[in-house]
Amino acid sequence: MLRVVGFASRLCRGPARQLSAAAASPIPAPNPSPEIAYNKIFINNEWHDAISKKTFPTINPATGEVICQVAEGDKADVDKAVKAARAAFQLGSPWRRMDASHRGKLLNRLADLIERDRAYLAALETLDNGKPYSIAYLVDLDMVVKCLRYFAGWSDKFHGKTIPLDGDFFCYTRHEPVGVCGQIIPWNFPLLMQAWKLGPALATGNVVVMKVAEQTPLSALYVANLIKEAGFPPGVVNIIPGYGPTAGAAISAHMDVDKVAFTGSTEVGHLIKKAAAESNLKRVTLELGGKSPNIILSDADMDWAVDQAHFALFFNQGQCCCAGSRTYVQEDIYNEFVERSVEKAKSRVVGNPFDFKTEQGPQVDEEQFKKILGYISTGKREGAKLLCGGNPAADRGYFVQPTVFGDVQDNMTIAREEIFGPVMQIMKFKTIEEIIERANNSKYGLAAAVFTKDIDKANYVSQALRAGTVCEGKVPELSNSAKITNKYGNCAQKFSHPSAVNRHLL
């Protein structure tokens, strides 16, 4: 298992640093009512109604009102998209004949177009997802562009190796694209998750059938038009809005899809892996849920630890797979840490996501809104101490107050299940040995963080934690290169495979 251990100085703040650095640069004023240009299915560089003619509404989570109707793709549309992708992948097609360096050029051109339309895409993301416009513009779109450029640079840098064999043989390997890649993306970072999936797949010469989340289809569909404008051949990228049990299930079980990549819940991940196994044993890449421990030792810098723990939980309305959602604090600093964390949560600005002052927008939809409030009720019922928040934050829309629980026990529901919302759980511990055991006592293992001024303690704890990413002195964040690579094992290599060639030397 590949694991990334990151150490950060006070100068390294990730998205928080991006926000402060970018604050000096003017952000274009948002258009809170961006024109909706694309709401259909994108196949073969053309827009199509669903074969069934069905549509579904996409909702503005800040108001609960319908933005527009979107074509509802299902199995028939997936079949159509896979057929187009397979044709684009045939030997001799423009895509298969294209030089690797030119694939990189197309990815860079797509990044250029996204930069050109950055303000519009940020507004569309805010309207459909609910995240603050300033965050969408400064963080999400910035990382989308960097991600695409990162993988554009890799396009012509995948190569095989020679292997010594006995006898008069010359053996070498080359990396070949997997083929038709099904990709199912979530709603919490619609544009960034689209870039994370498209970047490595296209850099290595694959073709894509992507299902976008039904909660947030609009920004990804707009990017589909930019893909066509950038010059990608027809059929290379096909994008289907639709529901998981229909369109998503059809991709996972399709006999002509060579690989499926999914980011989302652990429960759905089980279904996808089962469908892949029961169909054509297609390759599967899963990036699922988390309940990441955020460990604060008694010698940690209190100001820094409080700020980072707050950011780790509340960023993106708490809708992050790697959120530091189990905050463990050593007992001799517990009371002060709790008091300061509550003050910080109470001061968090919740409101209109198009307002530059807003730090927290609405949850993505009514289902998530009710689910989070249900977890809060469960926490109170099971004996956790509600220190602030716990209620809806507005009369309309899906806003939840920043919520902090203290005196949380490891066996409580809110300490074990992924809430995916602005609900902080703070727990007390005595010794390092104790916290290592408790932190590892989870069905999740996505990420972790430890805060201490003692490098020996930091290294000891990080080595003992069972998590794919462990950060020392900072919290796990969405990165453009190392983190992308870690989450997918090695992203680009997951979308290619070595092919061995043995040649007899005459």
Coordinates of C-alpha atoms in Angstrom, one line a residue:
M1 CA 0.0 0.0 0.0
L2 CA 1.3 3.4 -0.9
R3 CA 0.9 6.0 1.9
V4 CA 1.7 9.7 1.8
V5 CA 3.1 11.4 4.9
G6 CA 3.1 15.1 4.7
F7 CA 4.8 17.5 7.0
A8 CA 4.0 21.2 6.9
S9 CA 5.5 24.3 8.4
R10 CA 3.3 27.3 9.4
L11 CA 3.8 28.7 6.0
C12 CA 2.0 25.9 4.2
R13 CA -1.8 26.3 4.5
G14 CA -3.2 24.8 1.3
P15 CA -6.6 26.2 0.3
A16 CA -6.5 28.5 3.3
R17 CA -3.2 29.9 2.0
Q18 CA -4.7 30.1 -1.5
L19 CA -7.5 32.2 -0.2
S20 CA -5.4 34.7 1.7
A21 CA -2.9 35.0 -1.2
A22 CA -5.6 35.5 -3.7
A23 CA -7.5 38.0 -1.6
A24 CA -5.0 40.7 -2.9
S25 CA -6.2 40.0 -6.4
P26 CA -9.7 41.2 -7.4
I27 CA -12.4 38.5 -7.9
P28 CA -14.9 39.3 -10.6
A29 CA -18.3 40.1 -9.3
P30 CA -20.5 37.0 -9.5
N31 CA -23.6 36.7 -11.7
P32 CA -26.1 35.0 -9.3
S33 CA -28.3 34.0 -12.2
P34 CA -25.9 32.6 -14.8
E35 CA -27.5 31.5 -18.1
I36 CA -27.9 27.7 -18.3
A37 CA -26.6 26.8 -21.7
Y38 CA -26.3 23.0 -21.5
N39 CA -28.7 20.5 -19.8
K40 CA -28.7 17.5 -22.2
I41 CA -26.6 14.4 -22.7
F42 CA -23.2 14.8 -24.4
I43 CA -22.3 11.9 -26.8
N44 CA -20.0 12.1 -29.8
N45 CA -19.5 15.8 -29.3
E46 CA -23.2 16.4 -29.8
W47 CA -26.1 17.2 -27.4
H48 CA -29.0 14.7 -27.1
D49 CA -32.2 14.3 -25.3
A50 CA -32.5 11.2 -23.2
I51 CA -33.8 8.3 -25.3
S52 CA -36.6 7.9 -22.8
K53 CA -37.3 11.7 -23.1
K54 CA -37.2 11.9 -19.3
T55 CA -35.8 14.8 -17.4
F56 CA -35.1 15.6 -13.7
P57 CA -34.9 18.9 -11.8
T58 CA -31.7 20.3 -10.5
I59 CA -32.2 22.5 -7.4
N60 CA -30.6 25.6 -6.1
P61 CA -29.7 24.5 -2.5
A62 CA -29.7 28.1 -1.2
T63 CA -33.4 28.5 -2.0
G64 CA -34.8 25.1 -2.7
E65 CA -36.1 26.3 -6.0
V66 CA -35.7 24.5 -9.4
I67 CA -32.9 25.9 -11.6
C68 CA -33.9 23.9 -14.7
Q69 CA -34.7 20.5 -16.0
V70 CA -31.9 18.2 -17.1
A71 CA -32.0 15.2 -19.4
E72 CA -32.2 11.9 -17.4
G73 CA -29.8 9.4 -18.9
D74 CA -30.3 5.7 -18.2
K75 CA -29.1 2.3 -19.5
A76 CA -30.1 3.0 -23.1
D77 CA -28.1 6.3 -23.1
V78 CA -25.1 4.5 -21.5
D79 CA -25.2 1.9 -24.3
K80 CA -25.2 4.7 -26.8
A81 CA -22.3 6.5 -25.2
V82 CA -20.2 3.3 -24.8
K83 CA -20.8 2.5 -28.5
A84 CA -19.5 6.0 -29.4
A85 CA -16.5 5.7 -27.0
R86 CA -15.6 2.3 -28.4
A87 CA -15.7 3.6 -32.0
A88 CA -13.4 6.5 -30.9
F89 CA -11.0 4.0 -29.4
Q90 CA -10.7 1.8 -32.5
L91 CA -7.2 1.3 -34.0
G92 CA -6.7 3.9 -36.7
S93 CA -9.1 6.4 -35.2
P94 CA -8.0 10.0 -34.9
W95 CA -7.6 9.6 -31.1
R96 CA -5.5 6.4 -31.3
R97 CA -3.3 7.9 -34.0
M98 CA -2.8 11.2 -32.1
D99 CA 0.7 11.8 -30.7
A100 CA 0.9 11.7 -26.9
S101 CA 2.3 15.2 -26.9
H102 CA -0.8 16.4 -28.7
R103 CA -3.0 14.8 -26.1
G104 CA -1.2 17.0 -23.6
K105 CA -1.8 20.0 -25.8
L106 CA -5.5 19.3 -25.9
L107 CA -5.6 19.1 -22.1
N108 CA -3.7 22.4 -21.8
R109 CA -6.1 23.9 -24.3
L110 CA -9.0 22.7 -22.1
A111 CA -7.4 24.3 -19.1
D112 CA -7.1 27.6 -21.0
L113 CA -10.8 27.5 -21.8
I114 CA -11.7 26.8 -18.2
E115 CA -9.5 29.8 -17.2
R116 CA -11.3 31.9 -19.8
D117 CA -14.7 31.0 -18.4
R118 CA -13.6 30.8 -14.8
A119 CA -16.0 33.4 -13.4
Y120 CA -19.0 31.8 -15.2
L121 CA -18.1 28.3 -14.0
A122 CA -17.6 29.5 -10.4
A123 CA -21.1 31.1 -10.5
L124 CA -22.6 28.0 -12.0
E125 CA -20.9 25.8 -9.4
T126 CA -22.2 28.1 -6.6
L127 CA -25.8 28.1 -8.0
D128 CA -26.0 24.3 -8.4
N129 CA -23.8 23.1 -5.5
G130 CA -24.2 25.9 -2.9
K131 CA -20.5 26.5 -2.1
P132 CA -19.4 30.1 -1.6
Y133 CA -18.6 31.8 -4.9
S134 CA -15.2 33.1 -3.5
I135 CA -14.2 29.5 -2.7
A136 CA -15.4 28.1 -6.0
Y137 CA -13.4 30.8 -7.9
L138 CA -10.2 30.9 -5.8
V139 CA -9.9 27.3 -4.8
D140 CA -12.0 24.9 -6.9
L141 CA -11.3 26.5 -10.3
D142 CA -7.7 27.1 -9.5
M143 CA -7.2 23.5 -8.7
V144 CA -9.1 22.3 -11.7
V145 CA -6.8 24.2 -14.0
K146 CA -3.7 23.0 -12.2
C147 CA -4.9 19.4 -12.3
L148 CA -5.5 19.4 -16.0
R149 CA -2.1 21.0 -16.6
Y150 CA -0.4 18.5 -14.3
F151 CA -1.7 15.6 -16.3
A152 CA -1.1 17.4 -19.6
G153 CA 2.6 17.4 -18.7
W154 CA 2.5 13.6 -18.1
S155 CA 1.0 12.7 -21.5
D156 CA 4.3 12.0 -23.2
K157 CA 6.2 10.8 -20.2
F158 CA 4.8 7.3 -19.8
H159 CA 7.2 4.7 -21.0
G160 CA 8.0 1.1 -20.7
K161 CA 11.3 -0.7 -19.9
T162 CA 13.5 -3.4 -21.2
I163 CA 13.8 -6.7 -19.4
P164 CA 16.8 -9.0 -19.7
L165 CA 15.9 -12.6 -20.7
D166 CA 17.9 -15.7 -21.2
G167 CA 18.7 -16.6 -24.8
D168 CA 18.6 -14.5 -27.9
F169 CA 15.6 -12.4 -27.0
F170 CA 14.9 -8.7 -26.6
C171 CA 12.0 -8.0 -24.2
Y172 CA 10.4 -4.6 -23.7
T173 CA 7.2 -3.3 -22.2
R174 CA 5.0 -0.4 -23.3
H175 CA 2.1 1.3 -21.5
E176 CA -1.2 0.9 -23.3
P177 CA -4.5 2.7 -22.6
V178 CA -7.1 0.6 -20.8
G179 CA -9.8 1.5 -23.2
V180 CA -13.4 2.6 -22.4
C181 CA -13.3 4.1 -18.9
G182 CA -16.6 4.6 -17.0
Q183 CA -16.3 7.4 -14.5
I184 CA -18.9 8.3 -11.8
I185 CA -18.3 11.6 -10.0
P186 CA -19.8 13.0 -6.8
W187 CA -21.5 16.3 -6.0
N188 CA -19.2 17.8 -3.4
F189 CA -16.5 19.1 -5.9
P190 CA -18.2 18.7 -9.3
L191 CA -15.6 20.4 -11.4
L192 CA -12.6 19.2 -9.5
M193 CA -13.7 15.6 -9.4
Q194 CA -14.4 15.8 -13.1
A195 CA -10.8 17.0 -13.7
W196 CA -9.3 14.4 -11.4
K197 CA -11.1 11.7 -13.5
L198 CA -10.6 13.1 -17.0
G199 CA -7.0 14.3 -16.5
P200 CA -5.2 10.9 -16.1
A201 CA -7.6 9.0 -18.4
L202 CA -7.2 11.3 -21.3
A203 CA -3.4 11.8 -20.7
T204 CA -2.9 8.1 -21.2
G205 CA -5.1 7.8 -24.3
N206 CA -8.4 6.4 -23.0
V207 CA -11.9 7.3 -23.9
V208 CA -14.5 8.2 -21.3
V209 CA -18.2 7.7 -20.4
M210 CA -18.8 9.8 -17.4
K211 CA -21.9 10.0 -15.2
V212 CA -22.2 13.3 -13.3
A213 CA -24.0 13.6 -10.0
E214 CA -27.7 14.3 -10.4
Q215 CA -27.5 17.0 -7.7
T216 CA -24.9 19.0 -9.5
P217 CA -24.8 18.3 -13.3
L218 CA -24.6 21.8 -14.7
S219 CA -20.9 22.8 -14.4
A220 CA -19.7 19.4 -15.7
L221 CA -22.0 19.7 -18.7
Y222 CA -20.7 23.1 -19.5
V223 CA -17.1 21.7 -19.5
A224 CA -18.4 19.1 -22.0
N225 CA -18.8 21.9 -24.5
L226 CA -15.3 23.2 -23.7
I227 CA -14.0 19.7 -24.4
K228 CA -15.5 19.9 -27.9
E229 CA -14.1 23.5 -28.3
A230 CA -10.7 22.3 -27.3
G231 CA -10.6 19.9 -30.2
F232 CA -11.0 16.5 -28.6
P233 CA -12.3 14.1 -31.3
P234 CA -16.0 12.9 -31.2
G235 CA -16.6 10.0 -28.8
V236 CA -13.5 10.5 -26.7
V237 CA -15.5 12.1 -23.8
N238 CA -19.2 11.4 -23.3
I239 CA -21.1 12.8 -20.3
I240 CA -24.4 11.6 -19.0
P241 CA -26.5 13.2 -16.2
G242 CA -28.6 10.7 -14.4
Y243 CA -29.2 8.6 -11.3
G244 CA -26.9 6.0 -9.7
P245 CA -29.3 3.0 -9.7
T246 CA -29.9 3.5 -13.5
A247 CA -27.1 5.2 -15.3
G248 CA -24.4 4.5 -12.7
A249 CA -25.4 0.9 -12.5
A250 CA -25.4 0.5 -16.2
I251 CA -21.8 1.8 -16.5
S252 CA -20.6 -0.5 -13.7
A253 CA -22.2 -3.6 -15.2
H254 CA -21.5 -2.8 -18.9
M255 CA -19.7 -5.6 -20.7
D256 CA -17.9 -3.2 -23.0
V257 CA -16.6 -0.9 -20.3
D258 CA -13.0 -1.8 -19.5
K259 CA -12.6 0.1 -16.2
V260 CA -14.8 2.0 -13.8
A261 CA -13.6 4.8 -11.5
F262 CA -15.9 6.0 -8.7
T263 CA -15.7 8.7 -6.0
G264 CA -18.6 8.6 -3.5
S265 CA -20.0 6.6 -0.6
T266 CA -18.6 3.4 0.7
E267 CA -22.1 1.7 0.3
V268 CA -22.2 2.5 -3.4
G269 CA -18.6 1.5 -3.8
H270 CA -19.6 -2.0 -2.6
L271 CA -22.3 -2.1 -5.3
I272 CA -19.9 -1.0 -8.1
K273 CA -17.2 -3.5 -7.2
K274 CA -19.8 -6.3 -7.1
A275 CA -21.3 -5.2 -10.5
A276 CA -17.8 -5.1 -12.0
A277 CA -17.0 -8.6 -10.7
E278 CA -20.3 -10.0 -11.9
S279 CA -20.0 -8.6 -15.4
N280 CA -16.6 -8.6 -17.3
L281 CA -14.3 -8.3 -14.3
K282 CA -13.5 -4.7 -15.3
R283 CA -10.8 -2.8 -13.4
V284 CA -12.1 -0.7 -10.5
T285 CA -10.8 2.4 -8.8
L286 CA -12.7 3.5 -5.7
E287 CA -12.2 6.6 -3.6
L288 CA -14.8 6.3 -0.8
G289 CA -15.8 7.8 2.5
G290 CA -13.8 8.7 5.6
K291 CA -14.0 9.4 9.3
S292 CA -10.5 10.8 9.6
P293 CA -8.9 11.3 13.0
N294 CA -7.4 14.7 13.7
I295 CA -5.1 14.3 16.7
I296 CA -4.1 17.3 18.8
L297 CA -1.2 16.6 21.3
S298 CA -0.8 18.8 24.4
D299 CA 2.4 20.5 23.1
A300 CA 0.7 21.6 19.8
D301 CA 0.5 25.3 18.9
M302 CA -3.0 26.0 20.1
D303 CA -3.8 28.8 17.7
W304 CA -2.7 26.8 14.7
A305 CA -4.3 23.6 15.9
V306 CA -7.7 25.3 16.5
D307 CA -7.6 27.0 13.1
Q308 CA -6.6 23.8 11.3
A309 CA -9.1 21.6 13.1
H310 CA -11.9 24.1 12.2
F311 CA -10.8 24.2 8.6
A312 CA -10.5 20.4 8.5
L313 CA -14.1 19.9 9.5
F314 CA -16.0 22.9 8.2
F315 CA -14.4 23.5 4.8
N316 CA -16.9 23.0 1.9
Q317 CA -19.8 22.8 4.4
G318 CA -18.2 19.7 5.9
Q319 CA -18.7 17.9 2.6
C320 CA -15.2 16.5 2.2
C321 CA -14.2 12.8 2.1
C322 CA -11.0 13.6 4.0
A323 CA -12.6 15.9 6.6
G324 CA -11.0 15.7 10.0
S325 CA -14.3 14.6 11.5
R326 CA -12.9 12.9 14.7
T327 CA -11.1 15.6 16.6
Y328 CA -9.0 14.0 19.4
V329 CA -7.5 16.4 22.0
Q330 CA -5.1 15.5 24.8
E331 CA -6.8 15.9 28.2
D332 CA -4.6 18.7 29.7
I333 CA -5.5 21.1 26.8
Y334 CA -9.0 19.7 26.1
N335 CA -11.1 22.4 27.9
E336 CA -9.2 25.3 26.3
F337 CA -9.3 23.7 22.8
V338 CA -13.1 23.1 23.1
E339 CA -13.8 26.7 24.3
R340 CA -11.8 28.2 21.4
S341 CA -13.3 25.8 18.8
V342 CA -16.8 26.8 19.9
E343 CA -16.0 30.5 19.7
K344 CA -14.6 30.0 16.2
A345 CA -17.7 27.9 15.0
K346 CA -20.1 30.6 16.4
S347 CA -18.2 33.3 14.4
R348 CA -18.5 31.4 11.1
V349 CA -20.5 33.4 8.6
V350 CA -23.3 31.3 7.1
G351 CA -25.5 32.7 4.3
N352 CA -25.9 33.7 0.7
P353 CA -23.1 31.8 -1.2
F354 CA -22.8 34.7 -3.7
D355 CA -21.8 37.1 -0.9
F356 CA -18.1 37.6 -0.5
K357 CA -18.4 37.6 3.3
T358 CA -20.0 34.1 3.4
E359 CA -17.8 31.3 4.7
Q360 CA -20.4 28.6 4.6
G361 CA -23.2 28.0 2.1
P362 CA -26.1 25.5 2.2
Q363 CA -25.7 21.7 2.1
V364 CA -26.1 20.3 -1.4
D365 CA -29.7 19.1 -1.2
E366 CA -32.7 18.4 1.1
E367 CA -31.6 14.8 1.6
Q368 CA -28.2 15.8 3.0
F369 CA -29.8 18.6 5.0
K370 CA -32.2 16.2 6.8
K371 CA -29.5 13.5 7.2
I372 CA -27.2 15.9 9.0
L373 CA -30.0 17.2 11.3
G374 CA -30.8 13.5 12.0
Y375 CA -27.2 12.8 13.1
I376 CA -27.3 15.9 15.3
S377 CA -30.5 14.6 17.0
T378 CA -28.8 11.2 17.4
G379 CA -25.7 12.8 19.0
K380 CA -27.9 14.6 21.6
R381 CA -29.9 11.4 22.3
E382 CA -26.8 9.3 22.8
G383 CA -25.3 11.7 25.4
A384 CA -22.9 13.9 23.5
K385 CA -22.8 17.5 24.7
L386 CA -24.1 20.0 22.1
L387 CA -22.0 23.1 22.6
C388 CA -23.2 25.3 19.7
G389 CA -25.4 25.1 16.6
G390 CA -27.5 22.0 16.0
N391 CA -30.4 23.7 14.0
P392 CA -31.2 24.9 10.5
A393 CA -29.5 28.3 9.9
A394 CA -32.2 29.8 7.6
D395 CA -35.9 29.8 6.9
R396 CA -35.4 28.5 3.4
G397 CA -32.7 26.6 1.7
Y398 CA -30.6 23.8 3.2
F399 CA -28.4 25.7 5.6
V400 CA -27.2 24.1 8.8
Q401 CA -25.6 25.9 11.7
P402 CA -21.9 25.2 12.4
T403 CA -22.3 22.6 15.1
V404 CA -19.8 21.4 17.8
F405 CA -20.2 18.4 20.1
G406 CA -18.1 17.8 23.2
D407 CA -17.8 14.8 25.5
V408 CA -18.2 12.5 22.5
Q409 CA -17.5 8.8 23.1
D410 CA -16.0 6.5 20.5
N411 CA -19.1 4.2 20.5
M412 CA -21.5 7.0 19.6
T413 CA -23.0 7.1 16.2
I414 CA -21.7 10.5 15.4
A415 CA -18.1 9.3 16.2
R416 CA -18.3 6.3 13.9
E417 CA -20.4 7.2 10.9
E418 CA -19.6 9.7 8.2
I419 CA -21.9 12.7 8.7
F420 CA -20.6 14.8 5.7
G421 CA -21.7 18.1 7.2
P422 CA -20.7 20.9 9.5
V423 CA -20.8 18.9 12.7
M424 CA -17.6 18.8 14.8
Q425 CA -17.0 16.0 17.3
I426 CA -14.3 16.6 20.0
M427 CA -13.0 13.7 22.0
K428 CA -10.6 13.5 24.9
F429 CA -7.6 11.2 25.3
K430 CA -4.7 10.7 27.7
T431 CA -1.7 8.9 26.1
I432 CA -0.2 8.5 22.7
E433 CA -0.6 4.7 22.9
E434 CA -4.3 5.1 23.7
I435 CA -5.0 7.5 20.8
I436 CA -3.3 5.4 18.3
E437 CA -5.5 2.4 19.2
R438 CA -8.7 4.6 19.2
A439 CA -7.8 6.4 15.9
N440 CA -7.3 3.1 14.1
N441 CA -10.5 1.6 15.5
S442 CA -12.6 2.6 12.4
K443 CA -13.8 1.0 9.2
Y444 CA -12.4 3.9 7.3
G445 CA -8.7 4.6 6.5
L446 CA -8.6 7.5 4.1
A447 CA -6.7 10.2 6.0
A448 CA -5.4 11.4 9.4
A449 CA -3.5 14.3 10.9
V450 CA -1.4 14.9 14.0
F451 CA -0.5 18.2 15.6
T452 CA 2.6 18.5 17.9
K453 CA 5.8 20.5 18.1
D454 CA 7.8 17.3 18.7
I455 CA 8.9 15.8 15.4
D456 CA 9.7 12.4 17.1
K457 CA 6.1 12.2 18.4
A458 CA 4.8 13.3 15.0
N459 CA 6.7 10.6 13.1
Y460 CA 5.9 7.9 15.7
V461 CA 2.1 8.6 15.5
S462 CA 2.0 9.0 11.8
Q463 CA 3.8 5.6 11.3
A464 CA 1.3 3.9 13.6
L465 CA -1.9 5.3 12.0
R466 CA -3.6 3.2 9.4
A467 CA -4.5 5.8 6.8
G468 CA -3.6 6.4 3.2
T469 CA -2.6 10.0 3.9
V470 CA -1.1 11.2 7.2
C471 CA -0.3 14.9 7.7
E472 CA 1.9 16.3 10.4
G473 CA 1.2 19.8 11.5
K474 CA -1.6 20.3 9.0
V475 CA -4.8 18.7 7.8
P476 CA -5.3 16.6 4.6
E477 CA -6.2 18.8 1.7
L478 CA -7.1 18.5 -2.0
S479 CA -3.9 18.8 -3.8
N480 CA -3.0 19.0 -7.5
S481 CA -0.3 16.4 -7.8
A482 CA 0.9 14.3 -4.8
K483 CA -2.6 14.0 -3.3
I484 CA -4.2 13.1 -6.6
T485 CA -1.5 10.5 -7.1
N486 CA -2.0 9.1 -3.6
K487 CA -5.8 8.8 -3.7
Y488 CA -5.7 6.8 -6.9
G489 CA -2.7 4.8 -6.0
N490 CA -1.0 6.2 -9.1
C491 CA -3.8 7.8 -11.1
A492 CA -2.3 7.8 -14.5
Q493 CA -0.9 4.3 -14.3
K494 CA -4.4 3.1 -13.1
F495 CA -5.6 4.2 -16.6
S496 CA -2.9 2.3 -18.5
H497 CA -1.4 -1.1 -18.4
P498 CA 2.0 -2.6 -19.3
S499 CA 2.1 -4.7 -22.4
A500 CA 5.1 -7.0 -22.8
V501 CA 6.7 -7.7 -26.1
N502 CA 9.3 -10.6 -26.6
R503 CA 11.3 -10.3 -29.8
H504 CA 13.6 -13.1 -31.0
L505 CA 16.9 -11.7 -32.2
L506 CA 17.7 -13.5 -35.4

